[in-house]
Amino acid sequence: MTKPDLAKRPDDVSSMFDRVSRGYDLTNDVLSLGVTPYWRMRARRAIDPHPGQQVLDVACGTGTVTRILADHGSTVTGLDFSHGMIEEAIKRHGDHPNITFQQGDATQLPFDDNTFDVTTVSFGIRNVQEPKRALAEMLRVTKPGGKILVCEFSHPTNGLVNFGYDTYMNVLMPGIVKLVSSDPEAYDYLFNTIQAWPEQATFASWLREVGYEQVAHRNLTYGIVALHRGTKPAA
Ligand SMILES: C[S@@+](CC[C@H](N)C(=O)[O-])C[C@H]1O[C@@H](n2cnc3c(N)ncnc32)[C@H](O)[C@@H]1O
């Protein structure tokens, strides 16, 4: 096992998330200066969870989004390839009647075709070594007419915000990470993957390429995060 880098070797990525699983949510909330719950609320509204809706939360981590959707009535499967993350998710939310957690790989989803009304992934697709393959898998397991919703770091569209964000990431964040994280190297990886991630228009083109229709996105916090959506063509 080596330190994860932009090659995103699955063993390196999953063992890094194993190591940070316990403190993951707190570190996230601190590093995002408390904005993460707002991004999650916007993702939840876009998904519109309700009773009778079957949702797959890919790369669910500690199950925070899984839980929010289940609390709004959806029946949710949370899937992640990190043993540590899934263990933490089960510890926190495993007794919820609408939730099932499963360890598995986003690029080889262990579900039948046309199973879910909605598939979603929050801050996960950026960590997948073959993101288009994961998007194609999400399409496969979505019912015809069903939706995908991707919440991911993106690129600010305003020059001033971009300058402030870059300064925060390069100058302030490394110091905060040293204070709050048990594994500061994990956050070098976070920073590098965010910088290397494609812009909104490119990611939207990947969704179209794998077969989604009605592809659109909405920038949150000036594009620091983007919410992407698409629809699986009706049969
Ligand atoms: C930044 S965390 C996001 C967790 C959660 N979705 C959230 O919003 O807090 C990224 C997650 O992606 C998972 N992941 C990365 N590649 C994966 C893959 N190929 N299959 C399944 N999970 C993966 C990691 O284990 C990690 O839990």
Short mmCIF file of N, CA and C in Angstrom, two decimals, residues 126-198:
data_model
loop_
_atom_site.label_atom_id
_atom_site.label_comp_id
_atom_site.label_asym_id
_atom_site.label_seq_id
_atom_site.Cartn_x
_atom_site.Cartn_y
_atom_site.Cartn_z
N ARG A 126 -15.12 11.83 -7.75
CA ARG A 126 -13.77 12.38 -7.95
C ARG A 126 -12.68 11.41 -7.46
N ASN A 127 -13.06 10.52 -6.55
CA ASN A 127 -12.09 9.58 -5.98
C ASN A 127 -12.02 8.26 -6.75
N VAL A 128 -12.90 8.09 -7.71
CA VAL A 128 -12.98 6.81 -8.42
C VAL A 128 -11.96 6.83 -9.56
N GLN A 129 -11.19 5.74 -9.66
CA GLN A 129 -10.12 5.70 -10.66
C GLN A 129 -10.67 5.80 -12.09
N GLU A 130 -11.83 5.15 -12.31
CA GLU A 130 -12.44 5.19 -13.65
C GLU A 130 -13.85 5.78 -13.54
N PRO A 131 -13.92 7.11 -13.42
CA PRO A 131 -15.23 7.73 -13.13
C PRO A 131 -16.29 7.47 -14.20
N LYS A 132 -15.88 7.41 -15.48
CA LYS A 132 -16.90 7.19 -16.53
C LYS A 132 -17.48 5.79 -16.41
N ARG A 133 -16.63 4.86 -15.99
CA ARG A 133 -17.13 3.48 -15.82
C ARG A 133 -18.16 3.44 -14.68
N ALA A 134 -17.89 4.20 -13.62
CA ALA A 134 -18.85 4.25 -12.51
C ALA A 134 -20.15 4.92 -12.96
N LEU A 135 -20.04 5.97 -13.78
CA LEU A 135 -21.26 6.64 -14.27
C LEU A 135 -22.07 5.69 -15.15
N ALA A 136 -21.36 4.89 -15.95
CA ALA A 136 -22.06 3.93 -16.82
C ALA A 136 -22.75 2.85 -15.97
N GLU A 137 -22.09 2.45 -14.89
CA GLU A 137 -22.71 1.47 -13.98
C GLU A 137 -23.95 2.07 -13.31
N MET A 138 -23.84 3.34 -12.93
CA MET A 138 -24.99 3.99 -12.29
C MET A 138 -26.16 4.07 -13.27
N LEU A 139 -25.83 4.32 -14.54
CA LEU A 139 -26.88 4.34 -15.58
C LEU A 139 -27.53 2.95 -15.70
N ARG A 140 -26.70 1.94 -15.72
CA ARG A 140 -27.21 0.56 -15.89
C ARG A 140 -28.21 0.19 -14.81
N VAL A 141 -27.91 0.54 -13.54
CA VAL A 141 -28.77 0.10 -12.44
C VAL A 141 -29.96 1.04 -12.21
N THR A 142 -30.01 2.15 -12.96
CA THR A 142 -31.14 3.09 -12.84
C THR A 142 -32.29 2.63 -13.74
N LYS A 143 -33.52 2.80 -13.24
CA LYS A 143 -34.68 2.43 -14.07
C LYS A 143 -34.81 3.40 -15.24
N PRO A 144 -35.35 2.97 -16.37
CA PRO A 144 -35.60 3.91 -17.47
C PRO A 144 -36.44 5.08 -16.96
N GLY A 145 -36.04 6.28 -17.30
CA GLY A 145 -36.73 7.47 -16.81
C GLY A 145 -36.24 7.93 -15.45
N GLY A 146 -35.39 7.12 -14.80
CA GLY A 146 -34.84 7.48 -13.49
C GLY A 146 -33.71 8.49 -13.61
N LYS A 147 -33.22 8.94 -12.46
CA LYS A 147 -32.28 10.07 -12.47
C LYS A 147 -30.95 9.75 -11.79
N ILE A 148 -29.94 10.52 -12.20
CA ILE A 148 -28.66 10.54 -11.48
C ILE A 148 -28.47 11.95 -10.93
N LEU A 149 -27.92 12.03 -9.73
CA LEU A 149 -27.60 13.33 -9.13
C LEU A 149 -26.19 13.23 -8.55
N VAL A 150 -25.28 14.05 -9.07
CA VAL A 150 -23.89 14.03 -8.61
C VAL A 150 -23.57 15.37 -7.94
N CYS A 151 -23.12 15.29 -6.70
CA CYS A 151 -22.70 16.50 -5.97
C CYS A 151 -21.18 16.40 -5.83
N GLU A 152 -20.46 17.35 -6.40
CA GLU A 152 -18.98 17.21 -6.39
C GLU A 152 -18.32 18.59 -6.38
N PHE A 153 -17.13 18.64 -5.80
CA PHE A 153 -16.34 19.86 -5.90
C PHE A 153 -16.14 20.18 -7.37
N SER A 154 -16.09 21.50 -7.67
CA SER A 154 -15.93 21.88 -9.06
C SER A 154 -15.02 23.10 -9.11
N HIS A 155 -15.32 24.03 -10.02
CA HIS A 155 -14.40 25.16 -10.18
C HIS A 155 -15.18 26.47 -10.15
N PRO A 156 -14.80 27.40 -9.27
CA PRO A 156 -15.52 28.67 -9.17
C PRO A 156 -15.56 29.40 -10.51
N THR A 157 -16.69 30.01 -10.77
CA THR A 157 -16.89 30.68 -12.05
C THR A 157 -16.60 32.18 -11.95
N ASN A 158 -16.34 32.66 -10.74
CA ASN A 158 -16.10 34.08 -10.52
C ASN A 158 -14.62 34.27 -10.15
N GLY A 159 -13.91 35.18 -10.84
CA GLY A 159 -12.46 35.33 -10.66
C GLY A 159 -12.07 35.65 -9.22
N LEU A 160 -12.86 36.53 -8.59
CA LEU A 160 -12.54 36.94 -7.22
C LEU A 160 -12.71 35.76 -6.25
N VAL A 161 -13.81 35.02 -6.43
CA VAL A 161 -14.07 33.85 -5.58
C VAL A 161 -12.96 32.82 -5.81
N ASN A 162 -12.56 32.67 -7.06
CA ASN A 162 -11.51 31.71 -7.40
C ASN A 162 -10.20 32.07 -6.69
N PHE A 163 -9.89 33.36 -6.67
CA PHE A 163 -8.66 33.81 -6.00
C PHE A 163 -8.74 33.51 -4.49
N GLY A 164 -9.88 33.85 -3.87
CA GLY A 164 -10.06 33.61 -2.44
C GLY A 164 -10.00 32.11 -2.12
N TYR A 165 -10.63 31.33 -2.97
CA TYR A 165 -10.69 29.87 -2.76
C TYR A 165 -9.29 29.26 -2.88
N ASP A 166 -8.55 29.69 -3.90
CA ASP A 166 -7.17 29.20 -4.10
C ASP A 166 -6.30 29.55 -2.90
N THR A 167 -6.47 30.78 -2.41
CA THR A 167 -5.69 31.23 -1.25
C THR A 167 -6.04 30.36 -0.04
N TYR A 168 -7.32 30.13 0.15
CA TYR A 168 -7.75 29.30 1.28
C TYR A 168 -7.13 27.90 1.18
N MET A 169 -7.26 27.31 -0.02
CA MET A 169 -6.78 25.93 -0.20
C MET A 169 -5.26 25.82 -0.05
N ASN A 170 -4.54 26.83 -0.57
CA ASN A 170 -3.07 26.74 -0.57
C ASN A 170 -2.44 27.22 0.72
N VAL A 171 -3.04 28.24 1.33
CA VAL A 171 -2.36 28.90 2.45
C VAL A 171 -2.97 28.50 3.80
N LEU A 172 -4.30 28.58 3.90
CA LEU A 172 -4.93 28.36 5.21
C LEU A 172 -5.22 26.89 5.50
N MET A 173 -5.74 26.20 4.47
CA MET A 173 -6.22 24.83 4.72
C MET A 173 -5.12 23.90 5.26
N PRO A 174 -3.89 23.94 4.73
CA PRO A 174 -2.88 23.01 5.26
C PRO A 174 -2.69 23.15 6.77
N GLY A 175 -2.76 24.39 7.29
CA GLY A 175 -2.61 24.60 8.73
C GLY A 175 -3.80 24.03 9.49
N ILE A 176 -5.01 24.25 8.96
CA ILE A 176 -6.21 23.75 9.65
C ILE A 176 -6.18 22.22 9.66
N VAL A 177 -5.76 21.64 8.53
CA VAL A 177 -5.70 20.17 8.43
C VAL A 177 -4.80 19.59 9.52
N LYS A 178 -3.66 20.26 9.73
CA LYS A 178 -2.72 19.75 10.75
C LYS A 178 -3.38 19.74 12.13
N LEU A 179 -4.27 20.71 12.36
CA LEU A 179 -4.92 20.79 13.67
C LEU A 179 -6.04 19.76 13.83
N VAL A 180 -6.83 19.54 12.75
CA VAL A 180 -8.05 18.74 12.94
C VAL A 180 -7.98 17.31 12.40
N SER A 181 -7.02 17.00 11.53
CA SER A 181 -7.04 15.67 10.93
C SER A 181 -5.97 14.75 11.51
N SER A 182 -6.34 13.48 11.63
CA SER A 182 -5.38 12.49 12.11
C SER A 182 -4.43 12.08 10.99
N ASP A 183 -4.76 12.44 9.73
CA ASP A 183 -3.97 11.99 8.59
C ASP A 183 -3.83 13.14 7.58
N PRO A 184 -2.98 14.15 7.90
CA PRO A 184 -2.88 15.32 7.02
C PRO A 184 -2.58 14.98 5.57
N GLU A 185 -1.84 13.88 5.33
CA GLU A 185 -1.52 13.52 3.93
C GLU A 185 -2.77 13.26 3.12
N ALA A 186 -3.80 12.74 3.79
CA ALA A 186 -5.06 12.46 3.09
C ALA A 186 -5.61 13.75 2.50
N TYR A 187 -5.34 14.85 3.15
CA TYR A 187 -5.91 16.10 2.68
C TYR A 187 -5.05 16.77 1.60
N ASP A 188 -3.80 16.36 1.46
CA ASP A 188 -3.03 16.74 0.26
C ASP A 188 -3.71 16.12 -0.95
N TYR A 189 -4.08 14.86 -0.76
CA TYR A 189 -4.75 14.13 -1.84
C TYR A 189 -6.07 14.83 -2.20
N LEU A 190 -6.83 15.21 -1.17
CA LEU A 190 -8.11 15.89 -1.39
C LEU A 190 -7.90 17.14 -2.26
N PHE A 191 -6.92 17.95 -1.84
CA PHE A 191 -6.62 19.19 -2.54
C PHE A 191 -6.23 18.92 -4.00
N ASN A 192 -5.34 17.93 -4.20
CA ASN A 192 -4.86 17.64 -5.55
C ASN A 192 -5.98 17.13 -6.45
N THR A 193 -6.86 16.29 -5.89
CA THR A 193 -7.94 15.76 -6.73
C THR A 193 -8.95 16.85 -7.10
N ILE A 194 -9.17 17.79 -6.20
CA ILE A 194 -10.10 18.89 -6.51
C ILE A 194 -9.53 19.74 -7.64
N GLN A 195 -8.23 20.05 -7.53
CA GLN A 195 -7.60 20.89 -8.57
C GLN A 195 -7.60 20.20 -9.93
N ALA A 196 -7.39 18.89 -9.93
CA ALA A 196 -7.26 18.16 -11.19
C ALA A 196 -8.62 17.77 -11.79
N TRP A 197 -9.71 17.97 -11.02
CA TRP A 197 -11.03 17.52 -11.48
C TRP A 197 -11.52 18.41 -12.62
N PRO A 198 -12.22 17.83 -13.63
CA PRO A 198 -12.65 18.64 -14.77
C PRO A 198 -13.70 19.70 -14.41
#
